[in-house]
C-alpha cells in the first residue's frame, strides 16, 4: 500500500515537473528529466559569465528576476563550486547559427551558445523554466535543451504613425520580441498620420508632420473627425451624408522621437540582439511629410494636412512628386536615417501608391516624357530603383512592400510580401530575399475573435490561423525556398491607441508567430501549443500583460 502511495506521489511529482516545461517557441530538442532534482535559485546563486560580452544576457535575466520575482543575483566571472548559472560561448557546439545548449542540474545550470545571440536565446528559455509566482527559492526543473532557429529573419513590426507610442513602451515591445527569440524590429516611423523621427535638416517634418487634429472614431473611414470631403474618383467607396457632415473633436494627437532617443532605443535593442529596421514610406503614405513640405508633392500649392481620417490611396493625394528636388530631399532624409541606424536594411515602403495623382499632374507627366517612362507603373519602379541605387551607394540594402515588384523589381531589394504570397514567390524565383508577412495570416491588428470588445481591423485572424501559417510556399523548389529569409507579424495601429491594446492584439498570437519563425516545421502541433500556452498565460499575469480572458474559457471565439 505504502509503495502504491509512494509511486502515485512520485508520478504526480513527475507530472508537476513536466508541466513546468512549456517553452514557446518550442525548442528543437528538449528532454525533461523529472526523476532528477532540478536547480533552486536562492539569494546566494551567482551568474557566471565566461566573458564580458555576455553581461547583457546576464543583466536581462537578472532584470527579469528583479522585476517579476524580486530576486537580484550577483554577476561574476569567478565560478564557485556550486549554486551558479554559467553562461559561455563555444563555437563548436552546433553547425546551426545561434544555437544553444542548456542543462539544468541540481548543482548548477549550464548555458552554452555557439554565439552571443545563442546564449541570449538560451536565457529566454531559462526564463520560461522559472516559476510564474513569487517564492523564497525559485525551483527550476531538470532539463536538457539543444536549440536553434529555423529562420534567420524573425520579425515583428509596429506602426507608430497612426498612433504614437513613447520610448518606454517601445522598449517594452522590444523586450516582448526578445522573449520570443525574435531578432528584427520593423519600426514603421512615417505615414500619412504622423512623421515620428527627428530629421535635423528638415525640422518641419516633426514640428508640423508629427501632429494631427482630431481623434478618429469608428472603423474606416471613421467618424468624429473633420468634415470629410473626398475627391470622388473611380472605384471610390461612396461617402455617405453621415460621413460628410462630421466635425472634428479637435484633440491633438502625435509625438516623435528625437535622434538621441532613437540612438538609445537602437542600443537597447542591440543589447537584445534585435536589429531595428526603420521604415520611411515613399512614394506614397507621405501626407505628414507633405503637410510639412508641400513643395515635394504633386500639388505644391495645395494645403496638405496630416491625415485626419484613415487612409485610402485614391481618397487623398499622398504621393511625392518624382522630381530631382524631391529625390534630394529623400536622400537627405535617408542619409540621416542611415547614419542613425546601424541596420544593413532600410525599409522604404513602396506600398499603395495610387497612380491617379501622377496621372493628373502635368509636371509628373512631363518628367515621364523626358525620361521615357511609359506609364505610372513604370514610374513607381523608376522611383524605387533610383532610391535603391542611392541606398546601395551607402552600403545598405532596401526592403520594400511587394508593390516594389510592380514595373520590375529593384535588383538588390528584399521583398516583404503582404498582399498574400504572390510577391514573395515571384521574388524567390528570381533569387531575391523574401520576408513573408501576408495580411490574411500575419496582420495581428485584425480581429482575433468574431466579436471583439473594442474596435479592430475588420478581418478575422484567429490564433489557430496564425499558428498554422507556413512561410515557405509549396510551389517553391528547395533552391528557391532558400530565399524565404523568414516571417514577420505586422501591427498597424489605426485602432490601437494605447499600450494595453497593443498587448491585447499581440498576445498570444505573437507566441504563435514565434513558433512559425523559430521552431522546426515538423515539431508544430496546435494542441500541444495550446497546452504550453496555459503556462504562458500565468506568465502574462505575473508580468502584468493584457490579454483576452476569453482564451481561458473552453470556447474561445
Ligand atoms: C500594407 O499593409 N499596406 C503594407
Short mmCIF file of N, CA, C and O and ligand atoms in Angstrom, two decimals, residues 285 351-352 401 418 443 492, ligand 1:
data_model
loop_
_atom_site.label_atom_id
_atom_site.label_comp_id
_atom_site.label_asym_id
_atom_site.label_seq_id
_atom_site.Cartn_x
_atom_site.Cartn_y
_atom_site.Cartn_z
N UNK A 285 1.89 57.26 -48.94
CA UNK A 285 1.77 57.29 -47.47
C UNK A 285 2.61 58.43 -46.90
O UNK A 285 3.26 58.28 -45.87
N UNK A 351 4.37 50.77 -50.78
CA UNK A 351 3.03 50.21 -50.94
C UNK A 351 1.99 51.27 -51.29
O UNK A 351 2.14 52.44 -50.97
N UNK A 352 0.94 50.78 -51.92
CA UNK A 352 -0.32 51.51 -52.10
C UNK A 352 -0.15 52.92 -52.67
O UNK A 352 -0.83 53.84 -52.24
N UNK A 401 7.65 46.80 -49.44
CA UNK A 401 6.43 46.01 -49.57
C UNK A 401 6.35 45.48 -51.00
O UNK A 401 7.02 46.03 -51.90
N UNK A 418 3.14 41.12 -48.54
CA UNK A 418 1.98 41.35 -47.67
C UNK A 418 0.65 41.10 -48.36
O UNK A 418 -0.32 40.72 -47.72
N UNK A 443 -1.26 39.66 -39.97
CA UNK A 443 -1.56 41.03 -39.54
C UNK A 443 -2.28 40.95 -38.20
O UNK A 443 -3.49 40.68 -38.13
N UNK A 492 -0.54 47.22 -37.30
CA UNK A 492 -0.92 48.57 -37.73
C UNK A 492 -1.81 49.16 -36.65
O UNK A 492 -2.68 48.47 -36.11
C1 LIG B 1 0.43 47.45 -46.06
O1 LIG B 1 -0.28 46.79 -45.28
N1 LIG B 1 -0.08 48.48 -46.71
C2 LIG B 1 1.82 47.11 -46.27
#
